[in-house]
Coordinates of C-alpha atoms in Angstrom, one line a residue:
M113 CA -83.8 -62.7 91.9
T114 CA -80.5 -64.6 92.5
D115 CA -80.1 -65.4 88.8
N116 CA -80.8 -61.7 88.0
L117 CA -78.2 -60.5 90.5
L118 CA -75.6 -62.9 89.3
D119 CA -76.4 -62.2 85.6
A120 CA -76.6 -58.5 86.2
T121 CA -73.2 -58.5 87.8
R122 CA -71.7 -60.6 85.0
I123 CA -73.0 -58.2 82.4
K124 CA -71.1 -55.4 84.0
L125 CA -67.8 -57.3 83.8
T126 CA -65.2 -56.5 81.2
E127 CA -64.4 -59.1 78.5
I128 CA -61.2 -60.1 80.2
Q129 CA -63.0 -60.4 83.6
K130 CA -65.7 -62.5 82.0
R131 CA -63.0 -64.8 80.6
A132 CA -61.6 -65.3 84.1
V133 CA -65.1 -65.9 85.5
D134 CA -66.0 -68.4 82.8
W135 CA -62.7 -70.4 83.0
N136 CA -63.5 -74.0 83.4
E137 CA -60.8 -76.8 83.5
G138 CA -57.1 -76.3 83.9
A139 CA -54.8 -74.0 85.8
M140 CA -55.0 -70.2 85.5
L141 CA -53.0 -67.3 86.9
V142 CA -54.8 -64.0 87.0
L143 CA -52.4 -61.0 87.5
A144 CA -54.8 -58.5 89.0
G145 CA -53.6 -55.1 89.8
P146 CA -55.0 -53.0 92.7
G147 CA -58.6 -51.9 92.3
S148 CA -59.1 -54.2 89.3
G149 CA -62.2 -56.0 90.6
K150 CA -60.4 -59.3 91.5
T151 CA -62.8 -60.0 94.5
Q152 CA -65.7 -59.6 92.1
V153 CA -64.1 -62.0 89.7
L154 CA -63.4 -64.6 92.4
T155 CA -66.9 -64.5 93.9
C156 CA -68.6 -64.5 90.5
R157 CA -66.5 -67.5 89.4
I158 CA -67.4 -69.4 92.6
A159 CA -71.1 -68.5 92.2
R160 CA -71.1 -69.5 88.5
L161 CA -69.5 -72.9 89.3
L162 CA -72.1 -73.6 91.9
D163 CA -75.0 -72.3 89.9
A164 CA -74.1 -74.5 86.9
S165 CA -74.0 -77.6 89.1
R166 CA -77.1 -77.3 91.3
E167 CA -77.8 -81.0 91.0
K168 CA -74.3 -81.9 92.2
S169 CA -72.7 -82.0 95.6
F170 CA -69.1 -81.1 95.1
R171 CA -67.6 -78.1 96.9
V172 CA -65.5 -75.2 95.7
L173 CA -62.4 -74.5 97.7
A174 CA -61.3 -70.8 98.0
L175 CA -58.3 -69.9 100.2
T176 CA -57.3 -66.4 101.2
F177 CA -55.2 -64.8 104.0
T178 CA -57.6 -63.0 106.3
N179 CA -60.8 -64.0 107.9
K180 CA -62.2 -60.6 106.9
A181 CA -61.6 -61.3 103.2
A182 CA -63.0 -64.9 103.6
D183 CA -66.1 -63.7 105.3
E184 CA -66.6 -61.0 102.7
M185 CA -66.3 -63.5 99.9
K186 CA -68.7 -65.9 101.6
E187 CA -71.2 -63.1 102.0
R188 CA -71.0 -62.1 98.3
V189 CA -71.4 -65.7 97.1
A190 CA -74.5 -66.1 99.4
G191 CA -75.9 -63.0 97.7
F192 CA -75.3 -64.4 94.3
V193 CA -76.5 -68.0 94.9
P194 CA -78.5 -68.2 98.2
G195 CA -78.8 -71.8 99.5
L196 CA -75.7 -72.9 97.6
E197 CA -73.1 -71.0 99.7
E198 CA -72.6 -74.0 102.0
R199 CA -70.9 -75.7 99.0
A200 CA -68.3 -72.9 99.0
N201 CA -65.5 -73.8 101.3
I202 CA -64.0 -70.4 101.8
G203 CA -61.5 -69.7 104.5
T204 CA -57.9 -68.9 105.3
F205 CA -55.0 -71.3 104.8
H206 CA -54.9 -71.8 108.6
S207 CA -58.6 -72.4 109.1
F208 CA -58.6 -74.9 106.1
C209 CA -55.7 -76.8 107.7
G210 CA -57.6 -76.8 111.0
Q211 CA -60.5 -78.3 109.1
I212 CA -58.3 -81.0 107.6
L213 CA -56.8 -81.9 111.0
R214 CA -60.2 -82.0 112.7
Q215 CA -61.4 -84.5 110.1
H216 CA -58.3 -86.6 109.7
G217 CA -55.7 -85.6 112.3
V218 CA -56.4 -88.8 114.3
H219 CA -54.0 -90.5 111.8
L220 CA -51.3 -88.4 113.5
N221 CA -52.7 -88.9 117.0
I222 CA -54.2 -85.4 116.9
K223 CA -57.7 -85.4 118.5
P224 CA -60.4 -83.3 116.8
D225 CA -60.8 -81.0 119.9
F226 CA -57.2 -79.8 119.7
A227 CA -56.5 -76.3 121.1
I228 CA -54.7 -73.6 119.1
Y229 CA -52.0 -71.6 120.9
S230 CA -51.2 -68.5 118.9
Q231 CA -49.9 -66.3 121.7
L232 CA -46.3 -66.2 122.6
D233 CA -46.9 -66.4 126.3
D234 CA -48.9 -69.6 126.0
R235 CA -46.2 -71.2 123.9
K236 CA -43.4 -70.1 126.2
V237 CA -45.2 -71.8 129.1
V238 CA -45.5 -75.0 127.2
L239 CA -41.8 -75.0 126.3
E240 CA -40.7 -74.1 129.8
D241 CA -42.8 -77.0 131.2
A242 CA -41.4 -79.3 128.5
L243 CA -37.8 -78.3 129.4
K244 CA -38.3 -78.8 133.1
R245 CA -39.7 -82.2 132.4
A246 CA -36.9 -83.1 130.1
A247 CA -34.2 -81.9 132.5
G248 CA -35.9 -83.9 135.3
E249 CA -35.5 -87.0 133.1
G250 CA -31.8 -86.4 132.7
Q251 CA -31.7 -84.7 129.4
P252 CA -29.0 -81.9 129.1
L253 CA -31.6 -79.1 128.9
S254 CA -32.7 -76.2 131.1
V255 CA -35.4 -73.6 131.2
D256 CA -32.9 -71.1 129.6
D257 CA -33.4 -73.0 126.4
V258 CA -36.7 -71.3 126.0
R259 CA -34.6 -68.8 124.0
Y260 CA -34.7 -71.3 121.1
L261 CA -38.5 -70.9 120.5
K262 CA -38.0 -68.4 117.7
I263 CA -35.7 -70.8 115.9
I264 CA -38.2 -73.6 116.4
D265 CA -40.9 -71.4 114.9
Q266 CA -38.7 -70.7 111.9
L267 CA -38.0 -74.4 111.4
K268 CA -41.6 -75.3 111.6
S269 CA -42.6 -72.6 109.1
L270 CA -40.1 -74.3 106.7
L271 CA -41.8 -77.7 107.3
I272 CA -38.7 -78.9 109.1
G273 CA -39.5 -81.3 112.0
P274 CA -37.5 -82.1 115.1
E275 CA -35.9 -85.2 113.5
E276 CA -34.5 -83.1 110.6
A277 CA -33.6 -80.0 112.6
E278 CA -30.0 -80.8 113.5
S279 CA -29.0 -81.5 109.9
K280 CA -30.6 -78.3 108.8
L281 CA -28.8 -76.2 111.4
S282 CA -25.2 -76.8 110.3
R283 CA -24.2 -73.2 111.0
F284 CA -25.3 -73.4 114.6
D285 CA -22.8 -74.7 117.2
D286 CA -25.6 -75.7 119.5
K287 CA -27.7 -77.4 116.8
A288 CA -28.0 -80.7 118.8
R289 CA -29.4 -78.8 121.8
I290 CA -31.9 -76.8 119.6
A291 CA -33.1 -80.1 118.0
M292 CA -33.5 -81.6 121.5
T293 CA -35.5 -78.6 122.7
Y294 CA -37.7 -78.7 119.6
K295 CA -38.5 -82.4 120.2
A296 CA -39.3 -81.7 123.9
Y297 CA -41.6 -78.9 122.8
E298 CA -43.4 -81.0 120.2
N299 CA -43.8 -83.9 122.6
D300 CA -45.6 -81.6 125.1
L301 CA -47.8 -80.0 122.5
H302 CA -49.0 -83.5 121.5
Q303 CA -49.5 -84.5 125.1
L304 CA -51.7 -81.5 125.6
N305 CA -53.4 -81.9 122.3
V306 CA -52.3 -78.4 121.3
L307 CA -51.2 -77.0 118.0
D308 CA -49.4 -73.7 117.7
F309 CA -50.1 -71.5 114.8
N310 CA -47.3 -72.9 112.6
S311 CA -48.3 -76.4 113.5
L312 CA -51.6 -76.1 111.5
I313 CA -49.8 -76.0 108.1
F314 CA -46.9 -78.2 109.3
E315 CA -49.2 -81.0 110.5
A316 CA -51.6 -80.7 107.6
H317 CA -48.7 -81.0 105.1
R318 CA -47.3 -84.0 107.1
L319 CA -50.8 -85.6 107.1
I320 CA -51.4 -85.4 103.3
T321 CA -47.9 -86.4 102.4
K322 CA -47.9 -89.4 104.8
F323 CA -51.5 -90.4 103.8
P324 CA -51.9 -89.4 100.1
A325 CA -55.4 -91.0 100.0
I326 CA -56.6 -88.0 102.1
A327 CA -55.3 -85.6 99.5
A328 CA -57.1 -87.6 96.8
R329 CA -60.3 -87.4 98.7
Y330 CA -60.1 -83.6 98.8
R331 CA -59.4 -83.5 95.1
R332 CA -62.6 -85.5 94.5
S333 CA -64.8 -83.5 96.9
H334 CA -63.3 -80.1 95.9
P335 CA -62.6 -80.3 92.2
Y336 CA -62.1 -76.5 91.8
W337 CA -59.6 -74.5 93.8
L338 CA -59.3 -70.7 94.0
L339 CA -56.3 -69.0 95.6
D340 CA -56.7 -65.3 96.5
E341 CA -53.7 -63.0 97.1
F342 CA -51.4 -65.8 95.8
Q343 CA -48.4 -63.5 96.0
D344 CA -48.6 -63.7 99.8
T345 CA -48.0 -67.5 100.0
N346 CA -44.9 -68.6 101.6
D347 CA -42.9 -71.8 100.9
A348 CA -44.9 -73.9 103.4
Q349 CA -48.3 -72.8 102.0
Y350 CA -47.2 -73.4 98.4
R351 CA -45.9 -76.9 99.3
L352 CA -49.2 -77.7 101.0
I353 CA -51.1 -76.8 97.8
H354 CA -48.7 -78.7 95.7
A355 CA -48.9 -81.8 97.9
L356 CA -52.6 -81.6 98.0
A357 CA -52.8 -81.4 94.2
G358 CA -50.6 -84.3 93.6
D359 CA -49.2 -85.1 90.1
E360 CA -52.4 -84.8 88.0
F361 CA -54.8 -82.2 89.5
Q362 CA -54.8 -78.9 87.5
N363 CA -57.9 -77.0 88.4
V364 CA -56.0 -74.3 90.3
F365 CA -57.2 -70.7 89.7
A366 CA -54.8 -68.2 91.4
V367 CA -55.2 -64.5 91.6
A368 CA -52.0 -62.5 92.3
D369 CA -50.1 -59.3 91.9
D370 CA -46.3 -59.5 92.0
D371 CA -46.3 -55.7 92.6
Q372 CA -48.0 -56.2 96.0
I373 CA -45.6 -58.7 97.6
I374 CA -45.0 -57.1 101.0
Y375 CA -44.7 -60.1 103.3
Q376 CA -41.2 -61.1 102.3
W377 CA -40.3 -61.4 106.0
N378 CA -42.9 -64.2 106.3
G379 CA -41.6 -66.1 103.2
A380 CA -43.7 -64.5 100.5
S381 CA -41.7 -64.4 97.3
F382 CA -41.8 -63.8 93.6
R383 CA -40.5 -67.4 93.3
Q384 CA -43.9 -68.8 94.4
I385 CA -45.5 -67.3 91.3
Q386 CA -42.7 -68.7 89.2
R387 CA -43.2 -72.2 90.8
L388 CA -46.9 -72.1 90.1
R389 CA -46.3 -71.3 86.5
S390 CA -43.8 -74.1 86.2
D391 CA -45.5 -76.8 88.2
F392 CA -49.1 -76.3 86.9
G393 CA -48.5 -74.9 83.4
V394 CA -50.9 -72.1 84.1
E395 CA -52.6 -69.9 81.4
L396 CA -51.9 -66.3 82.2
I397 CA -54.3 -63.4 81.9
Q398 CA -54.0 -59.9 83.3
L399 CA -56.4 -57.4 84.8
P400 CA -54.5 -54.2 84.7
T401 CA -57.4 -51.7 84.8
N402 CA -57.6 -49.9 88.1
Y403 CA -61.2 -48.7 88.8
R404 CA -60.3 -47.4 92.3
C405 CA -57.8 -44.5 91.9
P406 CA -57.8 -41.3 89.9
P407 CA -55.5 -41.3 86.8
S408 CA -52.7 -39.3 88.4
I409 CA -52.3 -41.9 91.2
V410 CA -52.3 -44.7 88.7
E411 CA -49.6 -42.8 86.8
A412 CA -47.5 -42.3 89.9
A413 CA -47.9 -46.0 90.8
N414 CA -46.7 -47.1 87.4
K415 CA -43.6 -44.8 87.5
L416 CA -42.8 -46.1 91.0
V417 CA -43.0 -49.9 90.4
S418 CA -41.2 -49.7 87.1
Y419 CA -38.0 -49.4 89.1
N420 CA -38.4 -53.0 90.4
A421 CA -36.7 -55.8 88.5
H422 CA -38.5 -58.8 90.1
R423 CA -41.8 -58.7 88.2
T424 CA -43.5 -61.1 85.8
E425 CA -42.2 -60.7 82.2
A426 CA -44.5 -58.7 80.0
K427 CA -46.3 -57.3 83.0
K428 CA -48.8 -54.7 81.8
P429 CA -48.8 -51.3 83.5
L430 CA -51.9 -50.2 85.4
Q431 CA -54.5 -48.5 83.3
A432 CA -56.8 -45.8 84.7
G433 CA -60.5 -46.9 84.6
K434 CA -62.1 -44.6 87.1
T435 CA -64.3 -42.0 85.3
K436 CA -66.3 -40.4 88.1
L437 CA -63.9 -38.1 90.0
K438 CA -64.9 -36.3 93.2
F439 CA -62.1 -33.7 93.3
P440 CA -60.4 -31.6 90.6
E441 CA -57.2 -33.2 89.2
S442 CA -55.0 -30.8 91.2
E443 CA -56.2 -32.3 94.5
H444 CA -55.7 -36.0 93.6
I445 CA -52.1 -36.0 94.8
Q446 CA -50.7 -33.5 97.2
L447 CA -47.2 -33.3 98.8
L448 CA -46.7 -31.5 102.1
V449 CA -43.3 -30.8 103.7
Y450 CA -43.0 -30.1 107.4
G451 CA -40.0 -28.9 109.5
S452 CA -40.3 -31.6 112.2
Q453 CA -42.1 -34.8 113.0
E454 CA -44.2 -32.9 115.5
E455 CA -45.2 -30.4 112.9
E456 CA -46.2 -33.2 110.5
A457 CA -48.4 -34.8 113.1
E458 CA -50.0 -31.5 114.0
G459 CA -50.4 -30.5 110.4
V460 CA -52.0 -33.8 109.3
A461 CA -54.3 -33.8 112.3
L462 CA -55.4 -30.2 111.7
M463 CA -56.2 -31.0 108.0
I464 CA -58.3 -33.9 109.0
S465 CA -60.1 -32.0 111.8
R466 CA -61.1 -29.3 109.3
R467 CA -62.7 -31.9 107.0
D468 CA -66.4 -32.5 107.3
R469 CA -67.1 -35.1 110.1
T470 CA -69.0 -37.3 107.5
E471 CA -65.6 -37.8 105.7
W472 CA -63.7 -39.1 108.8
G473 CA -64.9 -42.7 108.3
Q474 CA -63.5 -42.7 104.8
T475 CA -60.1 -41.2 105.9
A476 CA -57.0 -43.2 106.6
V477 CA -53.5 -42.3 107.8
L478 CA -50.9 -44.8 106.7
A479 CA -47.3 -45.1 107.8
R480 CA -44.4 -47.6 107.5
N481 CA -44.4 -48.2 111.3
R482 CA -46.6 -47.8 114.3
S483 CA -44.5 -45.2 116.1
L484 CA -45.4 -42.6 113.5
L485 CA -49.1 -43.3 113.9
E486 CA -49.0 -42.8 117.6
K487 CA -48.1 -39.1 117.3
I488 CA -50.8 -38.6 114.7
H489 CA -53.3 -40.4 117.0
Q490 CA -52.5 -38.2 119.9
A491 CA -52.8 -35.0 117.8
L492 CA -56.2 -36.1 116.4
Q493 CA -57.5 -36.9 119.9
E494 CA -56.4 -33.4 121.1
K495 CA -58.5 -31.9 118.2
G496 CA -61.6 -34.0 119.1
V497 CA -61.3 -36.3 116.1
Q498 CA -62.4 -39.9 116.7
A499 CA -59.5 -42.1 115.5
V500 CA -58.2 -45.6 116.1
I501 CA -54.9 -47.3 115.4
A502 CA -56.1 -50.5 113.7
Q503 CA -54.2 -53.6 114.7
R504 CA -54.7 -57.3 115.2
R505 CA -55.6 -58.3 118.8
D506 CA -55.1 -61.9 119.7
D507 CA -56.8 -61.8 123.1
F508 CA -59.8 -60.0 124.7
L509 CA -59.0 -56.9 126.8
S510 CA -61.4 -57.4 129.7
P511 CA -61.1 -60.0 132.5
E512 CA -64.8 -60.8 131.9
F513 CA -64.2 -62.1 128.4
R514 CA -60.9 -63.8 129.2
W515 CA -62.8 -65.6 132.0
L516 CA -65.7 -66.5 129.8
V517 CA -63.5 -68.0 127.1
A518 CA -61.4 -69.8 129.7
C519 CA -64.6 -71.4 131.1
L520 CA -65.6 -72.6 127.7
V521 CA -62.1 -74.0 127.1
Q522 CA -62.1 -75.8 130.5
T523 CA -65.2 -77.7 129.6
V524 CA -63.5 -79.0 126.4
R525 CA -60.1 -79.6 127.9
P526 CA -60.6 -80.2 131.6
L527 CA -57.0 -81.2 132.3
D528 CA -55.5 -77.9 130.8
N529 CA -53.7 -76.4 133.8
R530 CA -52.5 -73.4 131.7
N531 CA -56.1 -72.5 131.0
I532 CA -57.3 -72.9 134.6
T533 CA -54.6 -70.4 135.5
V534 CA -56.1 -67.9 133.0
L535 CA -59.6 -68.6 134.3
I536 CA -58.7 -68.1 138.0
E537 CA -56.6 -65.0 137.5
A538 CA -59.3 -63.4 135.3
F539 CA -62.1 -64.1 137.9
N540 CA -59.9 -62.8 140.7
R541 CA -59.7 -59.5 138.8
I542 CA -63.5 -59.5 138.2
A543 CA -64.4 -60.2 141.8
G544 CA -61.5 -58.6 143.6
I545 CA -60.6 -61.8 145.4
E546 CA -57.4 -63.9 145.7
V547 CA -57.9 -67.6 144.9
S548 CA -54.5 -69.3 144.6
V549 CA -53.9 -71.0 141.3
D550 CA -51.3 -73.3 142.8
Q551 CA -53.7 -74.3 145.7
V552 CA -56.5 -75.1 143.3
I553 CA -54.3 -77.3 141.1
A554 CA -52.8 -79.0 144.2
D555 CA -56.2 -79.7 145.7
A556 CA -57.6 -81.0 142.5
E557 CA -54.7 -83.4 142.0
A558 CA -54.9 -84.5 145.6
T559 CA -58.6 -85.3 145.6
G560 CA -58.9 -86.5 142.0
H561 CA -61.5 -83.8 141.2
G562 CA -61.4 -81.6 138.1
Y563 CA -59.7 -78.2 138.1
F564 CA -62.9 -76.4 137.2
G565 CA -65.0 -77.9 140.0
T566 CA -62.2 -77.4 142.6
W567 CA -61.9 -73.8 141.6
L568 CA -65.7 -73.2 141.8
N569 CA -65.8 -74.6 145.3
A570 CA -62.9 -72.4 146.4
A571 CA -64.4 -69.3 144.9
K572 CA -67.9 -69.9 146.4
Q573 CA -66.4 -70.0 149.9
I574 CA -65.1 -66.4 149.4
I575 CA -67.8 -64.8 147.3
S576 CA -70.8 -63.4 149.1
D577 CA -72.3 -60.7 146.9
D578 CA -75.1 -61.5 144.6
K579 CA -73.5 -60.2 141.4
H580 CA -70.5 -62.5 141.5
S581 CA -72.3 -65.4 143.0
K582 CA -74.6 -65.3 140.0
L583 CA -71.5 -65.6 137.7
L584 CA -70.3 -68.6 139.6
E585 CA -73.7 -70.2 139.4
M586 CA -73.7 -69.8 135.6
A587 CA -70.2 -71.2 135.4
G588 CA -71.3 -74.1 137.6
R589 CA -74.1 -74.9 135.2
L590 CA -71.6 -75.0 132.4
A591 CA -69.3 -77.3 134.3
D592 CA -72.3 -79.7 135.0
E593 CA -73.9 -79.4 131.6
P594 CA -71.3 -78.6 128.9
F595 CA -74.0 -79.1 126.2
A596 CA -75.9 -76.1 127.7
A597 CA -73.0 -73.8 126.7
K598 CA -75.0 -71.7 124.3
K599 CA -77.6 -70.7 127.0
M600 CA -74.9 -70.0 129.6
L601 CA -73.2 -67.8 127.0
R602 CA -76.4 -65.8 126.4
D603 CA -77.0 -65.4 130.2
L604 CA -73.4 -64.3 130.8
I605 CA -73.5 -61.8 127.9
T606 CA -76.7 -60.3 129.3
E607 CA -74.9 -59.9 132.7
F608 CA -71.9 -58.2 131.1
R609 CA -74.2 -55.8 129.2
A610 CA -76.0 -54.9 132.3
T611 CA -72.7 -53.8 133.9
L612 CA -72.3 -51.2 131.1
D613 CA -75.4 -49.3 132.1
G614 CA -73.5 -47.2 134.7
D615 CA -72.3 -43.7 134.4
E616 CA -68.7 -44.8 133.4
P617 CA -69.0 -48.0 131.4
D618 CA -65.9 -50.2 131.1
R619 CA -64.4 -49.3 127.8
D620 CA -62.5 -52.7 127.5
L621 CA -65.7 -54.6 128.3
S622 CA -67.6 -52.5 125.8
Q623 CA -65.0 -53.2 123.1
D624 CA -65.0 -56.9 123.8
L625 CA -68.8 -57.2 123.7
K626 CA -68.8 -55.6 120.3
A627 CA -65.9 -57.9 119.1
W628 CA -67.6 -61.0 120.5
T629 CA -70.8 -60.2 118.6
E630 CA -69.0 -59.6 115.4
I631 CA -66.8 -62.8 115.8
G632 CA -69.9 -64.9 116.6
R633 CA -71.7 -63.7 113.5
D634 CA -68.7 -64.3 111.3
I635 CA -68.0 -67.8 112.7
A636 CA -71.7 -68.7 112.2
M637 CA -71.4 -67.5 108.6
H638 CA -68.2 -69.4 108.1
V639 CA -68.8 -72.8 109.7
G640 CA -72.6 -72.7 110.6
G641 CA -74.5 -71.8 113.7
Q642 CA -74.5 -75.3 115.0
A643 CA -70.7 -75.8 115.1
P644 CA -69.5 -77.9 118.1
L645 CA -67.9 -76.0 120.9
D646 CA -64.4 -77.2 120.2
Q647 CA -64.6 -76.0 116.6
F648 CA -66.0 -72.7 117.7
L649 CA -63.1 -72.2 120.0
Q650 CA -60.6 -73.1 117.3
E651 CA -62.1 -70.5 115.0
L652 CA -62.2 -68.0 117.8
Q653 CA -58.5 -68.5 118.4
L654 CA -57.7 -67.7 114.8
R655 CA -59.6 -64.4 114.7
S656 CA -58.6 -61.0 115.8
K657 CA -60.5 -59.7 118.9
E658 CA -60.4 -56.1 117.6
P659 CA -63.9 -54.8 116.9
T660 CA -64.9 -52.8 113.8
P661 CA -64.4 -49.1 114.6
Q662 CA -67.5 -46.9 115.2
P663 CA -68.8 -45.0 112.2
G664 CA -67.1 -41.7 111.6
T665 CA -63.7 -43.0 112.9
V666 CA -60.4 -42.1 111.2
T667 CA -58.4 -45.2 110.7
L668 CA -54.7 -45.2 111.4
M669 CA -52.8 -48.2 109.9
T670 CA -49.4 -49.5 109.0
V671 CA -49.0 -50.1 105.3
H672 CA -49.0 -53.9 105.9
A673 CA -52.3 -53.7 107.8
A674 CA -53.8 -51.6 105.0
K675 CA -53.4 -54.3 102.4
G676 CA -56.8 -55.1 100.9
R677 CA -58.4 -51.9 102.2
E678 CA -59.5 -48.7 100.4
F679 CA -60.4 -45.2 101.5
D680 CA -61.6 -42.0 99.9
T681 CA -58.8 -40.0 101.4
V682 CA -55.4 -41.5 102.3
H683 CA -52.6 -39.6 104.1
L684 CA -49.3 -41.3 103.6
I685 CA -46.9 -39.9 106.2
G686 CA -43.2 -40.3 106.8
M687 CA -42.1 -40.3 103.2
A688 CA -38.4 -39.8 104.0
E689 CA -35.3 -41.8 103.5
D690 CA -34.7 -44.3 106.4
I691 CA -38.5 -44.2 107.1
L692 CA -40.0 -45.3 103.8
P693 CA -37.7 -46.8 102.5
S694 CA -36.5 -48.2 105.8
Y695 CA -33.0 -47.8 107.2
Q696 CA -32.6 -51.6 107.0
S697 CA -33.5 -51.7 103.3
R698 CA -31.0 -48.9 102.5
Q699 CA -28.3 -50.9 104.3
K700 CA -29.0 -53.8 102.0
G701 CA -28.5 -51.7 98.9
D702 CA -30.4 -49.9 96.2
S703 CA -31.0 -53.0 94.1
S704 CA -31.6 -55.4 96.9
P705 CA -34.8 -57.5 97.4
E706 CA -35.4 -55.5 100.5
M707 CA -35.4 -52.2 98.7
E708 CA -37.8 -53.7 96.1
E709 CA -40.2 -54.7 98.8
E710 CA -40.1 -51.2 100.3
R711 CA -41.0 -49.9 96.9
R712 CA -44.0 -52.3 96.8
N713 CA -45.0 -51.1 100.3
C714 CA -45.2 -47.6 98.9
F715 CA -47.1 -48.9 95.8
V716 CA -49.6 -50.6 98.1
A717 CA -50.0 -47.5 100.2
I718 CA -50.7 -45.0 97.4
T719 CA -53.2 -47.4 95.7
R720 CA -55.5 -47.5 98.7
A721 CA -56.7 -44.0 97.8
K722 CA -60.1 -43.8 95.9
E723 CA -60.2 -40.0 95.6
C724 CA -57.3 -38.1 97.2
L725 CA -53.8 -39.0 98.2
I726 CA -52.0 -36.6 100.6
I727 CA -48.3 -37.5 101.0
S728 CA -46.3 -35.8 103.7
R729 CA -42.7 -35.9 105.0
S730 CA -40.7 -34.1 107.7
Q731 CA -37.2 -32.7 107.3
E732 CA -36.3 -34.5 110.5
Y733 CA -37.3 -37.5 112.5
R734 CA -36.3 -38.1 116.1
G735 CA -33.9 -35.2 115.8
W736 CA -32.1 -36.6 112.7
S737 CA -32.2 -34.7 109.4
K738 CA -33.8 -36.8 106.6
Q739 CA -33.8 -36.5 102.8
P740 CA -37.0 -36.9 100.9
S741 CA -37.9 -40.5 100.1
R742 CA -36.4 -41.7 96.8
F743 CA -39.9 -43.0 96.0
L744 CA -41.1 -39.4 95.7
I745 CA -38.4 -38.8 93.1
E746 CA -39.3 -42.0 91.3
M747 CA -42.9 -41.0 91.2
E748 CA -41.8 -37.5 89.9
L749 CA -43.5 -35.8 92.9
A750 CA -40.2 -34.3 94.0
D751 CA -36.8 -33.8 92.5
T752 CA -33.2 -34.3 93.8
E753 CA -33.0 -30.6 94.7
Q754 CA -35.6 -30.9 97.4

């Protein structure tokens, strides 16, 4: 059946898609427009490579930018070649770097059970502690220097370490102080065995450049590399790939679209595509046929993006490939003009509410910024329309799940006093008690006992009711038998579910239960169900804690969050000057890189629509009169008179 599924899928591919799927040795760049079937090409290519080498043990490396995309690719490959999917190493750049550092980080004194701090508050605490310690040792630093954290993040994202920092900050009068702060921060991270988000790529790059034999090992074990959404790579990610490839490796298969570069603020640039072509001598093929959007949307997209100068030479325009159309041509693109922002929100919400409920789940409202979405969200709720503003969530909402995760972390890192603080404060909220964090830490250090056990003893002296005593008993079993974590987790989840049986279930807990189930399934698919606890926690830290919306929910998203998504009906709101394009891009100038990126934002937004695109604008926002977006004029949906 597998062979039939893979073969049947390949039969449906176009000739140019088949050429990409069947590519063997050497470097290739596939310029794939929106809706051109690039995920099908990638997964078919991975499956073909695995299917043709069943007697071999090499792995295929595929890197993308979101766990959602990676999990979807993994699932498709498993459908094509069941039993071989474990040979497909599919993940994000950051999860792949975590994998490298787990296996080889010991060469940099990074222990395999390192923690990942992605939240700003956690990193600020580390830096504040580092600064206090450094000041106590006589260094000319103070806690106020925590203000340099943003600069440290920027330096690290450029692969600039503390030793090089001062020489790279020539325009800063306080460059020596920044470099000293950076060094103190890094020293404390290493002492805690913690990596922040930018450290994953920074340390992986440092590892493979310092120990080139490790890179050579990956080239042997992973002889084929596939890079999804290559246009989103920043300088650090490109340099990581280049260092990993060395001077000879050429089997790099990249899929990109220079018309969808919308992460310029994070270092994504047209230059990365140029560097790839120069460094690897890639063969170029194009997938311009759009099978997602009606022809009128494809035509509008072509008109819009033709105004951009920074594109690959000889870039082919999109071609309309969609033949089955749900609505008449007159409804494929609609433009609505409202008098005020409030009227726009009310009008869009009313239009959605009048649509059949079965269509809500395939309806999206997109905007350049979140503030516009909040007004629409409120208007939809008032009309009884189930809607959610989709966003990445780096932490769980409920104290129950914050406590649960903190318990797991404490068993892996028993000396983590930042985590014990989270654990104690979360349980205080759950049980309505006041156990002092400072007292627990002081008692533990005075007696030589662990933080976890000291807290348990303190909490047991206060708790008397059966419900919370039971939670403490489960936590105690985890402290005594860390290897029994899976059973403790099952028991705790059962307890949490039981609390939802009341008349007014806790919405945050309900959301977290759903997110936990989804994340657990995805991690099991990605790294296997038997992953050690420290690896599970690392993967957990890299994933959003936002659950999938319930069926029949209207999705509200920023344009950036909508990348890679598609919906039957898309409402693109706020199509006015200073909104889209943004005021900042207008200040930079009509021909600036910032304006080109805003145009690509619009391009991405309109090409999310599978059936119907409804664009709207108001004549004023926040009391200020606004002209129609220049992009409406460029798409020939409005003229300069409007």
